[in-house]
Coordinates of C-alpha atoms in Angstrom, one line a residue:
X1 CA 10.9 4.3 -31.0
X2 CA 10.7 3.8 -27.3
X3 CA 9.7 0.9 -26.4
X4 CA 9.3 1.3 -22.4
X5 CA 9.6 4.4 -20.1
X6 CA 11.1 3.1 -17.1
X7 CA 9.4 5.9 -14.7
X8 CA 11.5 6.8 -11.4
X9 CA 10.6 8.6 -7.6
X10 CA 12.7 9.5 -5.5
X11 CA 13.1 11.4 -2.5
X12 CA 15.9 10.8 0.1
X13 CA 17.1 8.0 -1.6
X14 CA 21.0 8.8 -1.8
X15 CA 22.3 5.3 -0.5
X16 CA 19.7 3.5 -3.0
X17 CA 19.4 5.5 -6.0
X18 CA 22.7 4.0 -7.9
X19 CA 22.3 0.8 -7.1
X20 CA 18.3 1.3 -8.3
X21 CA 19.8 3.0 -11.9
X22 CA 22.9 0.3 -12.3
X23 CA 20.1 -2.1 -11.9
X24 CA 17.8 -0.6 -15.1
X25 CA 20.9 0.5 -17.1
X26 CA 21.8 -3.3 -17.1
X27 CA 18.4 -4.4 -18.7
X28 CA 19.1 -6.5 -21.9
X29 CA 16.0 -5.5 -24.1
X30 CA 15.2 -5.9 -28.0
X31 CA 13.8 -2.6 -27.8
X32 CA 14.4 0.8 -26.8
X33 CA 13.8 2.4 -23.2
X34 CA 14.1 5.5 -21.7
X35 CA 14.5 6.3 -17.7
X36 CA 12.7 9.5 -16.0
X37 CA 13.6 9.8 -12.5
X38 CA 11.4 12.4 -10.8
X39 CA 13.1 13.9 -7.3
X40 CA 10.7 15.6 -4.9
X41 CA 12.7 17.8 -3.8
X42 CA 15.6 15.5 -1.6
X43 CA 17.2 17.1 1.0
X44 CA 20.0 14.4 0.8
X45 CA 22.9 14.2 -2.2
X46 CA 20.0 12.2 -4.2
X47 CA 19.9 15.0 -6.9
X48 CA 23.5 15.2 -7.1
X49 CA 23.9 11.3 -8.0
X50 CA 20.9 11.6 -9.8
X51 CA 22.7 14.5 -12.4
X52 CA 26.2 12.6 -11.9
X53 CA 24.1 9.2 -13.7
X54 CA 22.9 11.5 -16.3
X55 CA 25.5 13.0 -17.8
X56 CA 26.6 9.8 -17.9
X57 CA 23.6 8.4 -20.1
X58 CA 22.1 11.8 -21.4
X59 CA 20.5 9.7 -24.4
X60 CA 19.0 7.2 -21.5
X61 CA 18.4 9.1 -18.5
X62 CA 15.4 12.4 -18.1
X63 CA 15.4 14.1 -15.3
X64 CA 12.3 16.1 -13.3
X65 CA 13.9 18.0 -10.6
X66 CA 10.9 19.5 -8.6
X67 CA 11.4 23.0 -7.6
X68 CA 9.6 21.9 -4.0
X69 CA 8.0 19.0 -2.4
X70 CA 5.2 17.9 -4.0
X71 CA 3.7 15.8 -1.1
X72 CA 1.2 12.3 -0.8
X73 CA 3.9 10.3 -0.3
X74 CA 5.4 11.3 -3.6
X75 CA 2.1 10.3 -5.8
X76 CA 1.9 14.0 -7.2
X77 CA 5.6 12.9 -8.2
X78 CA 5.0 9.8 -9.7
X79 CA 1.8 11.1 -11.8
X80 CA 4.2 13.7 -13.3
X81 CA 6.7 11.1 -14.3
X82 CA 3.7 9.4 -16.1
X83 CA 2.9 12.4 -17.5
X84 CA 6.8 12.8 -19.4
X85 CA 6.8 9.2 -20.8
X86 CA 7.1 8.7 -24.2
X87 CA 7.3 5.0 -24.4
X88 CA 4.0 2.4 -25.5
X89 CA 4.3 0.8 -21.5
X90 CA 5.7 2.3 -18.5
X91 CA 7.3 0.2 -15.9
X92 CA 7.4 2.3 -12.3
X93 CA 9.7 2.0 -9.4
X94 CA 10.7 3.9 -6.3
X95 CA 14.1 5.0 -5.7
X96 CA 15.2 2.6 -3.0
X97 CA 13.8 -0.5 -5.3
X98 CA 16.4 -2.3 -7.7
X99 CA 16.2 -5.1 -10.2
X100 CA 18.0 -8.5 -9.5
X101 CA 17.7 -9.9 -13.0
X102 CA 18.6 -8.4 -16.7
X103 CA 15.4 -9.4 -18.2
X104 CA 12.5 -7.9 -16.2
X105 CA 11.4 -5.7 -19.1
X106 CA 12.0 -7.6 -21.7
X107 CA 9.8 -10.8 -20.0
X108 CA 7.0 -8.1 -19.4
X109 CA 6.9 -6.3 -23.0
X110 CA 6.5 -9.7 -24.2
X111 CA 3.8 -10.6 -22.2
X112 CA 2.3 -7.5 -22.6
X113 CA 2.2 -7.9 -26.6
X114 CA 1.1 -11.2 -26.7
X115 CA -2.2 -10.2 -24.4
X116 CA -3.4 -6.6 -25.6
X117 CA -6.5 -7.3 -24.0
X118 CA -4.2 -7.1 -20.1
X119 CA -4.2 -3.9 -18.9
X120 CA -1.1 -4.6 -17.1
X121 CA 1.5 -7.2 -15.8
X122 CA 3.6 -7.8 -12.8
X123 CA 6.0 -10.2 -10.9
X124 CA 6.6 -11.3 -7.6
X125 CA 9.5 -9.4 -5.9
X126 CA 11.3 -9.8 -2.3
X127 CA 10.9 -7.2 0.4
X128 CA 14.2 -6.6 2.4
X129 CA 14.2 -4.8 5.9
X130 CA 16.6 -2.0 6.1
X131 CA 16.2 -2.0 9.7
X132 CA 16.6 -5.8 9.8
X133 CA 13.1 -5.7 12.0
X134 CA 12.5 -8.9 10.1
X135 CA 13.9 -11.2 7.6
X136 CA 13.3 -11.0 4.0
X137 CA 10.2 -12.6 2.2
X138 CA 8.6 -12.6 -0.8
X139 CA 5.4 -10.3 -1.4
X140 CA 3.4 -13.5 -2.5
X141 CA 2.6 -16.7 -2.4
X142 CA 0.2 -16.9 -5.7
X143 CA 0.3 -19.4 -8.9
X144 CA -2.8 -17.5 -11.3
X145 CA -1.6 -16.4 -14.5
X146 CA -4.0 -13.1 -14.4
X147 CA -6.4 -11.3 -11.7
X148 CA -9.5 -9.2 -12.3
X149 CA -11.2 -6.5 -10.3
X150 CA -12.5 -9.4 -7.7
X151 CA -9.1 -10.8 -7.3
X152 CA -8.0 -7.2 -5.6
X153 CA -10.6 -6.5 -3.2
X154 CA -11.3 -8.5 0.2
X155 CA -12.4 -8.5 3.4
X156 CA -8.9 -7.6 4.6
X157 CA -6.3 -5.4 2.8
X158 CA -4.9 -6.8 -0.6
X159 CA -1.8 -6.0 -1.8
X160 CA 0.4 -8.2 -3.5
X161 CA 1.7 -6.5 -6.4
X162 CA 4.9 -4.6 -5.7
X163 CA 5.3 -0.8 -6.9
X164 CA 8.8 -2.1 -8.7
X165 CA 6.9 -5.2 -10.8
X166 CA 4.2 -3.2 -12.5
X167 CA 3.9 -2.4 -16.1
X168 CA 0.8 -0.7 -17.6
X169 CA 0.1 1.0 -20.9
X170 CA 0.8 4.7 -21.1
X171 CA -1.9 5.6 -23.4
X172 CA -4.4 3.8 -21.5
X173 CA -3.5 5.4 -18.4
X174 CA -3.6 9.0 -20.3
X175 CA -6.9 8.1 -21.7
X176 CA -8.3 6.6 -18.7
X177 CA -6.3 8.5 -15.6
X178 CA -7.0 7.7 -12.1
X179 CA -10.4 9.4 -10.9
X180 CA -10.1 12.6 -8.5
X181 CA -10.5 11.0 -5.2
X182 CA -7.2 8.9 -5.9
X183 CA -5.5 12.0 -5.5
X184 CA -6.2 12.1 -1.4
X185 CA -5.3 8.7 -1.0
X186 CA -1.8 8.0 0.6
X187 CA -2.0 4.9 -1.3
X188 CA -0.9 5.4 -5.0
X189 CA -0.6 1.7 -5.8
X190 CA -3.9 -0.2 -4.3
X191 CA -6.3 2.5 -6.3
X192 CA -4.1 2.6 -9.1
X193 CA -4.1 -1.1 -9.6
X194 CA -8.1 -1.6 -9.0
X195 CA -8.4 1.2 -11.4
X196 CA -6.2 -1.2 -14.0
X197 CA -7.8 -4.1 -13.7
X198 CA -11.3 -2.0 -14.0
X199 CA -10.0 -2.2 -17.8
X200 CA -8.5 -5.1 -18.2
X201 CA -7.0 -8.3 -16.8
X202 CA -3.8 -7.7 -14.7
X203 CA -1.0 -11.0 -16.3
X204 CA 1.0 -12.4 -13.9
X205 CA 5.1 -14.0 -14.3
X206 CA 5.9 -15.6 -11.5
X207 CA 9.3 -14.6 -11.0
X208 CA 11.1 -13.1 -8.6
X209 CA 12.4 -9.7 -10.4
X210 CA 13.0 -7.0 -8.0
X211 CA 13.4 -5.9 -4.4
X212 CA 11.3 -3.9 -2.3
X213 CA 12.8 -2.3 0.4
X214 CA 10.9 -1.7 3.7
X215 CA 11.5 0.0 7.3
X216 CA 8.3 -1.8 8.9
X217 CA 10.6 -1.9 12.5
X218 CA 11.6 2.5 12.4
X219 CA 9.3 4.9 14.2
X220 CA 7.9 6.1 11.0
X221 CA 6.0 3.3 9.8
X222 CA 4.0 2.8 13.2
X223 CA 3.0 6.8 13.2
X224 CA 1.7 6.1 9.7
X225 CA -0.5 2.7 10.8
X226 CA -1.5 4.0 14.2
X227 CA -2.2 7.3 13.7
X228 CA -5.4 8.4 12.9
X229 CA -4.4 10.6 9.9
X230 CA -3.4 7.4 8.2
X231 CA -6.8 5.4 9.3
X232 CA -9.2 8.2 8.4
X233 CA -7.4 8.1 4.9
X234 CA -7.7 4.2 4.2
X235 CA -11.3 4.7 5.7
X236 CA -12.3 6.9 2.9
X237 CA -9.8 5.3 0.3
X238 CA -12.4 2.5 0.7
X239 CA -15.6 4.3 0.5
X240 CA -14.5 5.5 -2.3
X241 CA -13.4 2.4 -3.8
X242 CA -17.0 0.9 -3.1
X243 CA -18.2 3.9 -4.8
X244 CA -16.2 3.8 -7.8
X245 CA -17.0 -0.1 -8.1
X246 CA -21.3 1.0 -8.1
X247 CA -20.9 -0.9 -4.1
X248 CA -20.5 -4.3 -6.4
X249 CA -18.2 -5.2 -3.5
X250 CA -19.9 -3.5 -0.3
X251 CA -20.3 -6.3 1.2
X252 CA -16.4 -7.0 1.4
X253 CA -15.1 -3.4 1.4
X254 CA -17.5 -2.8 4.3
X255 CA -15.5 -5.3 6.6
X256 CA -12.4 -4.2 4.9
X257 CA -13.6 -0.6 6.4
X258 CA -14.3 -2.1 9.4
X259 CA -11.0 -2.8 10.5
X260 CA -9.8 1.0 10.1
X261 CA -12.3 1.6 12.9
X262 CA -11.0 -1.7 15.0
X263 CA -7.8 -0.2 14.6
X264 CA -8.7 3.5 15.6
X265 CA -9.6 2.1 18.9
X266 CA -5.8 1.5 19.5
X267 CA -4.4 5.0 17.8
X268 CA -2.2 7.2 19.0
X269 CA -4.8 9.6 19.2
X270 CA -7.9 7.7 20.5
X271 CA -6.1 5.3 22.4
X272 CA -6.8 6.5 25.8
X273 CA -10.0 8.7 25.0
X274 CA -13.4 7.4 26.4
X275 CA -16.3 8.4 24.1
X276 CA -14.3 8.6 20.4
X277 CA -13.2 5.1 21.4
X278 CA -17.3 4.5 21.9
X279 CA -18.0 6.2 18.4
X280 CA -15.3 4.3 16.6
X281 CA -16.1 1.0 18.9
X282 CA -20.2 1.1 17.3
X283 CA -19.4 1.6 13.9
X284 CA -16.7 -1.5 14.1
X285 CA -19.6 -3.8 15.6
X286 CA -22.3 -2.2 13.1
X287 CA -20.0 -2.7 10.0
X288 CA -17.7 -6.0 10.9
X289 CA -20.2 -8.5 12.3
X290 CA -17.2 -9.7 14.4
X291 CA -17.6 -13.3 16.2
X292 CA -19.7 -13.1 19.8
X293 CA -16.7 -13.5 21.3
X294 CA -14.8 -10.3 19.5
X295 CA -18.1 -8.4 20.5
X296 CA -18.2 -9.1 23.4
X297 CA -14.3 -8.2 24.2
X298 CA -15.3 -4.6 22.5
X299 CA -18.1 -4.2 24.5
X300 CA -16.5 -5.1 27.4
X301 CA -13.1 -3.0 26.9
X302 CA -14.5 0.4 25.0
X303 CA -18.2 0.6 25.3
X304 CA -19.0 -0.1 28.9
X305 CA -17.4 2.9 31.3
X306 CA -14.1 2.1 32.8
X307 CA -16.1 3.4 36.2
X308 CA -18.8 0.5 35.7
X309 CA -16.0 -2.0 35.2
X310 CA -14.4 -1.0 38.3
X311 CA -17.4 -1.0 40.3
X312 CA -18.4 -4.3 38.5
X313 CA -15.0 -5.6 39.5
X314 CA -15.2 -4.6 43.1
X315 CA -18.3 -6.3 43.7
X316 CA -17.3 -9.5 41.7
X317 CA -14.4 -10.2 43.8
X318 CA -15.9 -9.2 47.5
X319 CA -18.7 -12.2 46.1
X320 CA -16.4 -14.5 45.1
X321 CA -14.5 -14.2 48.6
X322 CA -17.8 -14.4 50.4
X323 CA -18.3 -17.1 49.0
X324 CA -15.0 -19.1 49.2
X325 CA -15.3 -17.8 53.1
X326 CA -18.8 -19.6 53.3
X327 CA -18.0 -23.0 51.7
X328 CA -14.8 -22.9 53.7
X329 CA -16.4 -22.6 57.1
X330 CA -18.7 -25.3 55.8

């Protein structure tokens, strides 16, 4: 019987994805586990590595080659991995992720069956820099043994629970599957995991078990947080969030919310563009309740008409000369 199904995404992953399946195929487990790699459609050699690997391990390895792309950031991709596990848990990574230590599962099977009343588990992990735009770190900093629904939402973005540490149960997850909306959201894990802990308490082994690899210095990553496709979509990630949660946590998500709007005032789009900036600037100051001093800088920078502040300016500094001119001559 399968224990775990170790569930897979890739796309574009062909200088990752052997290191990422050496570093599963090495797990030493009491139990049985199977390894589903979905490919959205790679335009690289991922699918040929991907087929080399298993005919290798044709008892170990299942393979979803997708006939196209099946777009969100590969969440249609990762659902349908889900979807082909056979195993009591599944444990998810990315393509690009990779284990550095022999007993990830078995540490979180064991935790899982000692707590059946935890939804999940995780572990820290360290995020590396392809790009070397910054040095590697660990995702967190924490020392609780479990979180809850209220340990996931603030006023700011939480995420702390890498993509490559998680382990849920699979027939939970088919009987209770991620509501509709989740489907729009860019964001597979910060719903997903809310939706979790909605069920259950999320346990916690504070090890680090796995690497998450990021490209936070390319191109890419600040068209995604800058542009307002990506805001718009965190915006009603949110709302719908606070929905979901019967607005138990309005208060919180509303300034969480907020921010997306702060932000918006410095896309690529709205940037430079007078009155959206003025729409995006009043619901920032209706939703935030930033300090005087933040309200006043908004005011000052995106509300009030460059024209004013030019005119404002002019005057201000013809004063302030008239004036140094009349204490000098007396």
């Amino acid at each position: 019987m399968i224990k775990v199904s170790v569930c897979v995404v890739t796309y574009n992953h062909e200088k990752f994805v052997g290191k990422m399946l050496d570093s599963i195929l090495m797990q030493q487990t009491t139990f049985d586990f199977e390894i589903i790699v979905g490919d959205d459609f790679s335009k690289d050699n991922t699918r040929a590595i991907l087929t080399e690997y298993q005919q290798r391990f044709p008892d170990k390895i299942r393979l979803l080659l997708h006939p196209k792309n099946m777009g969100l950031n590969g969440k249609f991709n990762a659902l349908a991995t889900f979807a082909a596990a056979k195993g009591e848990y599944v444990a998810q990574f990315d393509g690009d992720d990779y284990l550095l230590v022999p007993d990830k599962l078995q540490k979180q099977v064991e935790m899982m069956d000692a707590n059946p009343h935890y939804s999940a588990c995780f572990h820290n992990a360290k995020v590396v820099y392809d790009d070397n735009a910054a040095p590697p770190h660990l995702v967190n900093w924490i020392n609780k043994k479990e979180f809850t629904v209220d340990d996931l939402i603030g006023e700011d973005e939480l995420c702390f629970i890498a993509t490559s540490s998680l382990m849920f149960r699979t027939q939970d997850f088919a009987k209770n599957p991620d509501p509709e909306w989740t489907n729009k959201s860019t964001s597979g894990d910060i719903p997903r995991n809310i939706m979790l802990a909605t069920r259950g308490p999320i346990g916690y082994i504070d090890e680090v078990m796995s690497v998450y690899r990021k490209q936070r210095g390319g191109a890419s990553f600040a068209d995604n947080h800058y542009g307002k496709d990506f805001l718009f979509n965190r915006i009603e990630m949110y709302s719908n969030i606070d929905k979901e949660l019967k607005y138990k946590y309005h208060d919180r998500l509303t300034k969480n919310i907020a921010t997306y709007y702060y932000k918006m005032l410095f896309s690529r789009e709205y940037g430079e563009t007078y009155w959206p900036r003025v729409k995006y600037a009043v619901k920032y100051l209706s939703m935030a309740e930033p300090s005087p001093e933040r309200k006043k800088e908004v005011i000052r920078d995106f509300i009030i008409p460059p024209f004013f502040m030019k005119v404002y300016s002019f005057f201000a500094l013809n004063f302030y000369n008239l004036k140094s001119k009349a204490s000098g001559q007396s």
